[in-house]
Amino acid sequence: MIRPLVLQELGDCEPFAKAFHEELQLPGVFSIEAFTKTWTFLLTAPTVAAVIFGLFEDDRLIGGLGAMIADDLNTGARTANEMFWFVDATHRKGSGAFRLVHEFERWGDQHDASDFRLVHMLSKDGLRFEKIYDHMGYRPIEVAYLKPNPRFLRET
């Protein structure tokens, strides 16, 4: 089952959010407090259209996709932007991940988004994901680069 999460369920995202952070070896330490604060703001701000779709097996949250509508900085077009997309590793063989994307696209269409934007975090499965995105009708438009600030590396 897929449905939008309510504020009281944000803490339930912690296991898969931590797993996402660790699996991709992202910088820093995942903070459920920061996640909850950010998503509480996005989900309740009257001028922001945002959602987290939860993927459930029975009553257990096994993944999710967080998204928001934002105007393109260069064209002003309304765009639906995926902010995170994760499914527990033991449930990746099924259709849940694809159903989350379809729900995201449906939601974006309901909010008059001119296009849908998925972020592809680089990982060891990078080539496989490129084929999946292409199959769903997405094309790459940007690669982001990260350089840690050496001052913060010394302080941690």
PDB file of C-alpha atoms in Angstrom:
ATOM      1  CA  MET A   1       0.000   0.000   0.000  1.00  0.00           C
ATOM      2  CA  ILE A   2       1.138   3.557  -0.715  1.00  0.00           C
ATOM      3  CA  ARG A   3      -0.273   6.625   1.002  1.00  0.00           C
ATOM      4  CA  PRO A   4       0.868  10.062   2.178  1.00  0.00           C
ATOM      5  CA  LEU A   5       2.385  10.086   5.645  1.00  0.00           C
ATOM      6  CA  VAL A   6       1.022  12.319   8.383  1.00  0.00           C
ATOM      7  CA  LEU A   7       3.237  14.391  10.684  1.00  0.00           C
ATOM      8  CA  GLN A   8       3.021  11.846  13.500  1.00  0.00           C
ATOM      9  CA  GLU A   9       4.624   9.247  11.199  1.00  0.00           C
ATOM     10  CA  LEU A  10       7.760  11.237  10.336  1.00  0.00           C
ATOM     11  CA  GLY A  11       9.732   9.452  13.059  1.00  0.00           C
ATOM     12  CA  ASP A  12       8.812   6.131  11.434  1.00  0.00           C
ATOM     13  CA  CYS A  13      11.065   7.122   8.509  1.00  0.00           C
ATOM     14  CA  GLU A  14      14.189   6.900  10.676  1.00  0.00           C
ATOM     15  CA  PRO A  15      15.204   3.284   9.875  1.00  0.00           C
ATOM     16  CA  PHE A  16      15.077   3.705   6.098  1.00  0.00           C
ATOM     17  CA  ALA A  17      16.436   7.264   6.205  1.00  0.00           C
ATOM     18  CA  LYS A  18      19.443   6.049   8.207  1.00  0.00           C
ATOM     19  CA  ALA A  19      19.896   3.103   5.838  1.00  0.00           C
ATOM     20  CA  PHE A  20      19.766   5.457   2.829  1.00  0.00           C
ATOM     21  CA  HIS A  21      22.368   7.741   4.424  1.00  0.00           C
ATOM     22  CA  GLU A  22      24.686   4.843   5.259  1.00  0.00           C
ATOM     23  CA  GLU A  23      24.201   2.919   2.011  1.00  0.00           C
ATOM     24  CA  LEU A  24      25.232   5.937  -0.058  1.00  0.00           C
ATOM     25  CA  GLN A  25      27.970   6.933   2.392  1.00  0.00           C
ATOM     26  CA  LEU A  26      26.639  10.487   2.579  1.00  0.00           C
ATOM     27  CA  PRO A  27      28.596  13.032   4.599  1.00  0.00           C
ATOM     28  CA  GLY A  28      27.743  13.705   8.208  1.00  0.00           C
ATOM     29  CA  VAL A  29      25.510  11.734  10.530  1.00  0.00           C
ATOM     30  CA  PHE A  30      21.812  11.327   9.814  1.00  0.00           C
ATOM     31  CA  SER A  31      19.661  13.231  12.306  1.00  0.00           C
ATOM     32  CA  ILE A  32      16.001  12.306  12.742  1.00  0.00           C
ATOM     33  CA  GLU A  33      15.582  15.633  14.542  1.00  0.00           C
ATOM     34  CA  ALA A  34      16.773  17.576  11.471  1.00  0.00           C
ATOM     35  CA  PHE A  35      14.694  15.374   9.154  1.00  0.00           C
ATOM     36  CA  THR A  36      11.563  15.836  11.279  1.00  0.00           C
ATOM     37  CA  LYS A  37      12.068  19.592  11.607  1.00  0.00           C
ATOM     38  CA  THR A  38      12.584  20.055   7.854  1.00  0.00           C
ATOM     39  CA  TRP A  39       9.681  17.866   6.773  1.00  0.00           C
ATOM     40  CA  THR A  40       7.335  19.294   9.406  1.00  0.00           C
ATOM     41  CA  PHE A  41       8.004  22.727   7.932  1.00  0.00           C
ATOM     42  CA  LEU A  42       7.570  21.539   4.332  1.00  0.00           C
ATOM     43  CA  LEU A  43       4.379  19.599   5.060  1.00  0.00           C
ATOM     44  CA  THR A  44       2.727  22.401   7.051  1.00  0.00           C
ATOM     45  CA  ALA A  45       3.878  25.611   5.335  1.00  0.00           C
ATOM     46  CA  PRO A  46       0.855  27.135   3.594  1.00  0.00           C
ATOM     47  CA  THR A  47       2.934  28.239   0.592  1.00  0.00           C
ATOM     48  CA  VAL A  48       4.691  24.889   0.026  1.00  0.00           C
ATOM     49  CA  ALA A  49       3.255  21.837  -1.697  1.00  0.00           C
ATOM     50  CA  ALA A  50       5.109  18.826  -0.283  1.00  0.00           C
ATOM     51  CA  VAL A  51       4.392  15.183   0.455  1.00  0.00           C
ATOM     52  CA  ILE A  52       6.024  12.009   1.696  1.00  0.00           C
ATOM     53  CA  PHE A  53       4.512   8.882   0.199  1.00  0.00           C
ATOM     54  CA  GLY A  54       4.994   5.884   2.452  1.00  0.00           C
ATOM     55  CA  LEU A  55       5.318   2.370   1.063  1.00  0.00           C
ATOM     56  CA  PHE A  56       3.854  -0.170   3.467  1.00  0.00           C
ATOM     57  CA  GLU A  57       3.954  -3.923   3.803  1.00  0.00           C
ATOM     58  CA  ASP A  58       0.946  -4.669   5.963  1.00  0.00           C
ATOM     59  CA  ASP A  59       1.320  -1.924   8.615  1.00  0.00           C
ATOM     60  CA  ARG A  60       5.122  -1.651   8.406  1.00  0.00           C
ATOM     61  CA  LEU A  61       6.738   1.306   6.615  1.00  0.00           C
ATOM     62  CA  ILE A  62       9.329  -0.161   4.224  1.00  0.00           C
ATOM     63  CA  GLY A  63      10.140   2.862   2.074  1.00  0.00           C
ATOM     64  CA  GLY A  64       9.106   6.242   0.910  1.00  0.00           C
ATOM     65  CA  LEU A  65       9.415   9.074  -1.529  1.00  0.00           C
ATOM     66  CA  GLY A  66       9.497  12.693  -0.400  1.00  0.00           C
ATOM     67  CA  ALA A  67       8.706  15.438  -2.901  1.00  0.00           C
ATOM     68  CA  MET A  68       7.883  19.080  -3.255  1.00  0.00           C
ATOM     69  CA  ILE A  69       6.652  21.442  -5.934  1.00  0.00           C
ATOM     70  CA  ALA A  70       9.017  24.284  -6.789  1.00  0.00           C
ATOM     71  CA  ASP A  71       9.282  26.832  -9.545  1.00  0.00           C
ATOM     72  CA  ASP A  72      12.249  26.280 -11.854  1.00  0.00           C
ATOM     73  CA  LEU A  73      14.753  29.019 -11.056  1.00  0.00           C
ATOM     74  CA  ASN A  74      15.340  29.844 -14.728  1.00  0.00           C
ATOM     75  CA  THR A  75      11.938  29.398 -16.345  1.00  0.00           C
ATOM     76  CA  GLY A  76       9.442  29.765 -13.514  1.00  0.00           C
ATOM     77  CA  ALA A  77       7.738  26.515 -14.571  1.00  0.00           C
ATOM     78  CA  ARG A  78       6.181  24.487 -11.748  1.00  0.00           C
ATOM     79  CA  THR A  79       8.170  21.291 -11.263  1.00  0.00           C
ATOM     80  CA  ALA A  80       7.671  18.233  -9.085  1.00  0.00           C
ATOM     81  CA  ASN A  81      10.962  17.426  -7.350  1.00  0.00           C
ATOM     82  CA  GLU A  82      11.797  14.177  -5.583  1.00  0.00           C
ATOM     83  CA  MET A  83      13.835  14.913  -2.468  1.00  0.00           C
ATOM     84  CA  PHE A  84      14.414  11.316  -1.406  1.00  0.00           C
ATOM     85  CA  TRP A  85      13.366   7.897  -2.672  1.00  0.00           C
ATOM     86  CA  PHE A  86      14.239   4.766  -0.746  1.00  0.00           C
ATOM     87  CA  VAL A  87      12.965   1.226  -0.385  1.00  0.00           C
ATOM     88  CA  ASP A  88      14.327  -1.211   2.189  1.00  0.00           C
ATOM     89  CA  ALA A  89      16.896  -3.500   0.548  1.00  0.00           C
ATOM     90  CA  THR A  90      14.855  -6.638   1.310  1.00  0.00           C
ATOM     91  CA  HIS A  91      11.884  -5.240  -0.674  1.00  0.00           C
ATOM     92  CA  ARG A  92      13.593  -3.990  -3.838  1.00  0.00           C
ATOM     93  CA  LYS A  93      12.645  -6.950  -6.022  1.00  0.00           C
ATOM     94  CA  GLY A  94       8.968  -5.984  -6.125  1.00  0.00           C
ATOM     95  CA  SER A  95       7.150  -3.114  -7.796  1.00  0.00           C
ATOM     96  CA  GLY A  96       7.004  -0.839  -4.740  1.00  0.00           C
ATOM     97  CA  ALA A  97       9.752   1.535  -5.907  1.00  0.00           C
ATOM     98  CA  PHE A  98       8.061   2.005  -9.287  1.00  0.00           C
ATOM     99  CA  ARG A  99       4.673   2.480  -7.679  1.00  0.00           C
ATOM    100  CA  LEU A 100       6.154   5.251  -5.512  1.00  0.00           C
ATOM    101  CA  VAL A 101       7.375   7.031  -8.658  1.00  0.00           C
ATOM    102  CA  HIS A 102       3.985   6.654 -10.330  1.00  0.00           C
ATOM    103  CA  GLU A 103       2.306   8.105  -7.242  1.00  0.00           C
ATOM    104  CA  PHE A 104       4.818  10.990  -7.289  1.00  0.00           C
ATOM    105  CA  GLU A 105       4.016  11.678 -10.953  1.00  0.00           C
ATOM    106  CA  ARG A 106       0.273  11.539 -10.309  1.00  0.00           C
ATOM    107  CA  TRP A 107       0.665  13.965  -7.402  1.00  0.00           C
ATOM    108  CA  GLY A 108       2.840  16.281  -9.495  1.00  0.00           C
ATOM    109  CA  ASP A 109       0.253  16.273 -12.258  1.00  0.00           C
ATOM    110  CA  GLN A 110      -2.465  17.176  -9.733  1.00  0.00           C
ATOM    111  CA  HIS A 111      -0.291  20.175  -8.757  1.00  0.00           C
ATOM    112  CA  ASP A 112       0.110  21.260 -12.409  1.00  0.00           C
ATOM    113  CA  ALA A 113       3.801  20.350 -12.588  1.00  0.00           C
ATOM    114  CA  SER A 114       5.241  20.784 -16.067  1.00  0.00           C
ATOM    115  CA  ASP A 115       7.778  18.040 -15.403  1.00  0.00           C
ATOM    116  CA  PHE A 116       8.945  15.508 -12.847  1.00  0.00           C
ATOM    117  CA  ARG A 117      12.502  15.486 -11.530  1.00  0.00           C
ATOM    118  CA  LEU A 118      14.155  12.522  -9.863  1.00  0.00           C
ATOM    119  CA  VAL A 119      17.538  12.783  -8.194  1.00  0.00           C
ATOM    120  CA  HIS A 120      19.934   9.925  -8.817  1.00  0.00           C
ATOM    121  CA  MET A 121      22.460   9.521  -6.036  1.00  0.00           C
ATOM    122  CA  LEU A 122      25.571   7.805  -7.367  1.00  0.00           C
ATOM    123  CA  SER A 123      26.113   4.336  -5.978  1.00  0.00           C
ATOM    124  CA  LYS A 124      27.639   1.021  -6.911  1.00  0.00           C
ATOM    125  CA  ASP A 125      24.389   0.254  -8.803  1.00  0.00           C
ATOM    126  CA  GLY A 126      24.625   3.490 -10.797  1.00  0.00           C
ATOM    127  CA  LEU A 127      24.483   1.934 -14.257  1.00  0.00           C
ATOM    128  CA  ARG A 128      21.483  -0.207 -13.384  1.00  0.00           C
ATOM    129  CA  PHE A 129      19.609   2.845 -12.134  1.00  0.00           C
ATOM    130  CA  GLU A 130      20.388   4.842 -15.267  1.00  0.00           C
ATOM    131  CA  LYS A 131      18.633   2.159 -17.319  1.00  0.00           C
ATOM    132  CA  ILE A 132      15.640   2.178 -14.953  1.00  0.00           C
ATOM    133  CA  TYR A 133      15.293   5.967 -15.128  1.00  0.00           C
ATOM    134  CA  ASP A 134      15.579   5.872 -18.914  1.00  0.00           C
ATOM    135  CA  HIS A 135      12.928   3.142 -19.100  1.00  0.00           C
ATOM    136  CA  MET A 136      10.562   5.345 -17.044  1.00  0.00           C
ATOM    137  CA  GLY A 137      11.077   8.245 -19.476  1.00  0.00           C
ATOM    138  CA  TYR A 138      13.599  10.290 -17.499  1.00  0.00           C
ATOM    139  CA  ARG A 139      16.831  11.715 -18.908  1.00  0.00           C
ATOM    140  CA  PRO A 140      19.887  12.982 -17.032  1.00  0.00           C
ATOM    141  CA  ILE A 141      20.314  16.766 -16.887  1.00  0.00           C
ATOM    142  CA  GLU A 142      22.903  17.383 -14.178  1.00  0.00           C
ATOM    143  CA  VAL A 143      25.548  15.803 -11.976  1.00  0.00           C
ATOM    144  CA  ALA A 144      26.311  17.367  -8.590  1.00  0.00           C
ATOM    145  CA  TYR A 145      29.774  17.377  -7.049  1.00  0.00           C
ATOM    146  CA  LEU A 146      30.569  17.475  -3.334  1.00  0.00           C
ATOM    147  CA  LYS A 147      33.683  18.872  -1.688  1.00  0.00           C
ATOM    148  CA  PRO A 148      33.779  18.791   2.109  1.00  0.00           C
ATOM    149  CA  ASN A 149      34.994  21.949   3.833  1.00  0.00           C
ATOM    150  CA  PRO A 150      38.340  20.924   5.393  1.00  0.00           C
ATOM    151  CA  ARG A 151      37.675  23.179   8.383  1.00  0.00           C
ATOM    152  CA  PHE A 152      34.679  21.067   9.365  1.00  0.00           C
ATOM    153  CA  LEU A 153      36.537  17.806   8.852  1.00  0.00           C
ATOM    154  CA  ARG A 154      39.104  18.832  11.471  1.00  0.00           C
ATOM    155  CA  GLU A 155      36.420  19.846  13.992  1.00  0.00           C
ATOM    156  CA  THR A 156      34.508  16.564  13.908  1.00  0.00           C
TER     157      THR A 156
END
